Short mmCIF file of C-alpha atoms in Angstrom, two decimals:
data_model
loop_
_atom_site.label_atom_id
_atom_site.label_comp_id
_atom_site.label_asym_id
_atom_site.label_seq_id
_atom_site.Cartn_x
_atom_site.Cartn_y
_atom_site.Cartn_z
CA MET A 1 -0.05 0.06 0.06
CA MET A 2 1.08 3.61 -0.30
CA LEU A 3 0.64 3.91 3.56
CA PRO A 4 2.00 0.82 5.32
CA VAL A 5 -0.32 -0.83 7.63
CA PHE A 6 2.01 -3.49 9.11
CA PRO A 7 5.22 -5.38 8.22
CA THR A 8 4.68 -8.67 6.77
CA GLY A 9 8.52 -9.61 6.69
CA LEU A 10 12.13 -8.57 7.13
CA SER A 11 14.80 -9.25 4.60
CA ARG A 12 18.71 -8.14 4.83
CA CYS A 13 20.49 -7.13 1.93
CA TYR A 14 23.61 -5.22 0.82
CA SER A 15 23.48 -1.88 -1.56
CA CYS A 16 25.99 -0.50 -3.32
CA SER A 17 26.24 3.48 -2.57
CA ASN A 18 27.56 4.32 -6.13
CA CYS A 19 25.43 1.94 -8.46
CA LEU A 20 22.59 1.43 -5.85
CA LYS A 21 22.54 -2.33 -6.86
CA VAL A 22 21.03 -4.46 -4.42
CA ILE A 23 22.15 -7.94 -3.25
CA GLU A 24 20.03 -10.05 -1.06
CA THR A 25 21.98 -11.82 1.25
CA SER A 26 19.62 -14.44 3.08
CA SER A 27 22.39 -17.17 3.74
CA VAL A 28 24.56 -14.61 5.57
CA SER A 29 24.65 -14.57 9.20
CA GLN A 30 22.54 -11.55 10.90
CA LYS A 31 25.31 -10.54 13.09
CA HIS A 32 27.07 -9.00 10.04
CA PHE A 33 24.27 -6.47 9.85
CA PRO A 34 23.44 -3.41 12.35
CA SER A 35 20.43 -3.76 14.62
CA VAL A 36 17.08 -2.40 12.90
CA SER A 37 16.13 1.08 14.87
CA LYS A 38 12.94 1.08 16.36
CA PHE A 39 11.92 4.18 14.39
CA ARG A 40 12.01 2.30 11.22
CA VAL A 41 10.02 -0.65 12.57
CA LEU A 42 7.28 1.73 14.16
CA ASN A 43 7.21 3.86 10.75
CA LYS A 44 5.90 0.30 9.05
CA PHE A 45 2.71 0.90 11.24
CA LEU A 46 2.11 4.40 10.07
CA ALA A 47 -1.48 3.73 8.66
CA LEU A 48 -2.70 1.77 11.38
CA PRO A 49 -3.29 4.58 13.70
CA LEU A 50 -4.87 6.71 10.84
CA ALA A 51 -7.05 3.86 9.75
CA LEU A 52 -8.05 3.68 13.70
CA LEU A 53 -8.85 7.49 13.83
CA ILE A 54 -10.88 7.28 10.75
CA LEU A 55 -12.98 4.52 12.05
CA VAL A 56 -13.43 6.13 15.36
CA MET A 57 -14.67 9.41 13.50
CA ALA A 58 -17.16 7.40 11.27
CA LEU A 59 -18.49 5.72 14.25
CA THR A 60 -18.80 8.98 16.15
CA TYR A 61 -20.59 10.56 13.27
CA SER A 62 -22.78 7.61 12.76
CA GLN A 63 -24.08 7.78 16.23
CA ASN A 64 -24.39 11.66 16.11
CA MET A 65 -26.63 11.21 12.94
CA GLU A 66 -28.83 8.46 14.68
CA HIS A 67 -29.07 10.64 17.96
CA MET A 68 -30.39 13.58 15.48
CA GLN A 69 -32.69 11.45 13.62
CA HIS A 70 -34.08 10.24 17.13
CA GLN A 71 -34.61 13.92 18.37
CA PHE A 72 -36.22 14.94 14.84
CA ARG A 73 -38.87 11.95 15.33
CA LEU A 74 -39.55 13.15 19.00
CA HIS A 75 -40.04 16.75 18.08
CA PRO A 76 -41.00 17.41 14.59
CA GLN A 77 -40.99 20.99 13.50
CA LYS A 78 -42.86 22.86 10.59
CA ASN A 79 -40.59 22.85 7.46
CA ASP A 80 -38.98 19.54 8.47
CA ILE A 81 -38.07 17.50 5.16
CA LEU A 82 -39.17 13.96 5.31
CA PHE A 83 -38.24 11.10 2.95
CA VAL A 84 -41.16 8.94 2.82
CA ASP A 85 -42.41 5.61 1.40
CA ASN A 86 -46.07 6.76 -0.02
CA PHE A 87 -46.95 3.33 -0.71
CA LYS A 88 -46.75 2.20 2.98
CA LEU A 89 -47.93 5.58 4.01
CA SER A 90 -51.18 5.68 1.65
CA ALA A 91 -51.77 1.79 0.95
CA ASP A 92 -52.47 3.04 -2.64
CA PRO A 93 -51.45 0.24 -5.11
CA THR A 94 -50.67 2.66 -7.94
CA GLN A 95 -47.58 3.87 -5.80
CA VAL A 96 -45.79 0.44 -6.01
CA LEU A 97 -43.25 1.39 -8.67
CA TYR A 98 -42.60 4.92 -7.53
CA PRO A 99 -43.15 4.69 -4.10
CA TYR A 100 -40.55 7.33 -2.58
CA ARG A 101 -41.49 10.92 -2.23
CA ILE A 102 -40.24 14.01 -0.40
CA ALA A 103 -42.41 15.42 1.96
CA LYS A 104 -42.40 18.63 4.22
CA ILE A 105 -44.25 19.36 7.53
CA THR A 106 -46.55 22.16 7.31
CA ASN A 107 -48.08 21.98 10.67
CA VAL A 108 -47.85 20.28 13.68
CA ASP A 109 -50.74 19.65 15.96
CA THR A 110 -50.04 18.64 19.29
CA ASN A 111 -53.48 18.80 20.81
CA ASN A 112 -54.84 16.24 18.19
CA GLN A 113 -51.47 14.62 17.80
CA THR A 114 -51.38 15.10 13.96
CA LEU A 115 -49.10 16.32 11.26
CA SER A 116 -49.71 18.17 8.01
CA LEU A 117 -47.71 16.97 5.28
CA ILE A 118 -47.40 18.04 1.62
CA LEU A 119 -45.81 15.64 -0.61
CA SER A 120 -43.72 16.41 -3.86
CA ASN A 121 -44.94 16.16 -7.24
CA LEU A 122 -41.98 13.98 -8.25
CA LYS A 123 -42.13 10.34 -7.75
CA TYR A 124 -38.74 8.49 -7.04
CA GLY A 125 -38.08 4.69 -7.58
CA ASN A 126 -35.23 4.63 -5.37
CA ILE A 127 -34.27 6.93 -2.36
CA SER A 128 -30.91 7.91 -3.79
CA ARG A 129 -32.63 10.12 -6.51
CA ALA A 130 -34.80 11.72 -3.79
CA ASN A 131 -31.52 12.42 -1.99
CA ARG A 132 -30.04 14.08 -5.15
CA ASP A 133 -32.88 16.46 -5.50
CA PHE A 134 -32.67 17.39 -1.84
CA VAL A 135 -28.77 18.16 -2.12
CA VAL A 136 -29.59 20.42 -4.98
CA GLN A 137 -32.23 22.24 -2.91
CA ARG A 138 -35.39 21.73 -5.09
CA TYR A 139 -37.42 21.26 -2.30
CA LEU A 140 -36.91 25.27 -1.56
CA PHE A 141 -39.56 25.81 -4.50
CA SER A 142 -43.15 25.73 -3.54
CA SER A 143 -43.92 24.25 -6.89
CA PHE A 144 -42.00 21.37 -6.23
CA PHE A 145 -44.80 20.39 -3.63
CA HIS A 146 -48.15 19.34 -4.06
CA SER A 147 -50.74 21.93 -2.73
CA LYS A 148 -52.96 19.08 -1.04
CA GLU A 149 -52.10 18.42 2.49
CA VAL A 150 -51.96 14.88 3.96
CA GLN A 151 -52.88 14.26 7.69
CA VAL A 152 -50.97 11.64 9.51
CA PRO A 153 -50.81 10.81 13.03
CA ILE A 154 -47.54 11.85 15.00
CA ASN A 155 -46.47 8.62 16.05
CA THR A 156 -45.95 7.91 12.21
CA MET A 157 -42.73 9.52 12.79
CA PHE A 158 -41.51 6.48 14.67
CA ASP A 159 -42.44 4.43 11.77
CA GLU A 160 -39.01 3.90 9.92
CA GLU A 161 -40.67 1.96 7.16
CA LYS A 162 -42.93 4.87 6.34
CA ILE A 163 -40.89 7.94 7.41
CA ILE A 164 -37.39 6.72 6.25
CA THR A 165 -35.24 9.61 7.10
CA ILE A 166 -35.66 13.36 8.30
CA LYS A 167 -33.67 16.37 7.46
CA ARG A 168 -33.97 19.71 9.11
CA PRO A 169 -33.13 22.77 7.25
CA PHE A 170 -31.86 25.58 9.08
CA ASP A 171 -33.07 28.60 7.25
CA PRO A 172 -36.27 27.57 5.51
CA LEU A 173 -37.31 29.93 2.66
CA ASP A 174 -39.25 29.90 -0.43
CA VAL A 175 -37.15 30.91 -3.38
CA GLU A 176 -40.04 31.69 -5.54
CA ASP A 177 -41.62 34.22 -2.96
CA LEU A 178 -38.19 35.66 -2.63
CA HIS A 179 -37.84 36.09 -6.29
CA ASN A 180 -41.08 37.88 -6.68
CA ASP A 181 -40.18 40.19 -3.77
CA VAL A 182 -37.21 41.48 -5.24
CA GLU A 183 -37.36 44.96 -6.96
CA PHE A 184 -35.33 45.67 -9.87
CA ASP A 185 -34.07 49.06 -10.47
CA LYS A 186 -35.39 50.18 -13.95
CA ASN A 187 -33.88 53.69 -13.96
CA PHE A 188 -31.16 53.28 -16.29
CA GLU A 189 -28.55 56.27 -16.79
CA ALA A 190 -28.64 57.74 -20.37
CA VAL A 191 -25.16 57.34 -21.86
CA PRO A 192 -24.13 59.04 -24.96
CA ARG A 193 -23.55 56.93 -27.92
CA ILE A 194 -19.70 57.32 -29.38
CA ARG A 195 -19.80 57.43 -32.92
#
């Protein structure tokens, strides 16, 4: 490997300092060679602590994500983005081929223990395509979602077959509304033409 993980063997040889030719001498007694320094041995384990560090970081990240998902399921908020299996959510047989949708929570009614969701107009055959649309932030457009709201019980949040994963945007906004609010300056300064 590019970074050594652990040594698999030790071979001793003579090397010419002029032509750099190497001659292996396995038959020669080891007393003719100088002892190997500890630094050179430890250097052969260079990638092992690095691999352990990456593994610990990956496990810590995974545990943090699981904790966050649990908190999102316990305390759903308006504008949370859900990845749902609409076939299992609605039991509609027409949703079998493209069951996955992106949904947005529009209201959390704690008194009636219900959530109001709007589903995306796009249907997905696999969750990775839905995740791709989330990454490019298509959910920021109000036209991305269907106008009709769907009511579901709050305890549906704990059904991981129906609600696959939850994302919480930190600064939710509607790009279309933002675009409509922008005022463009239409007063152009008259510049004389040069002929």
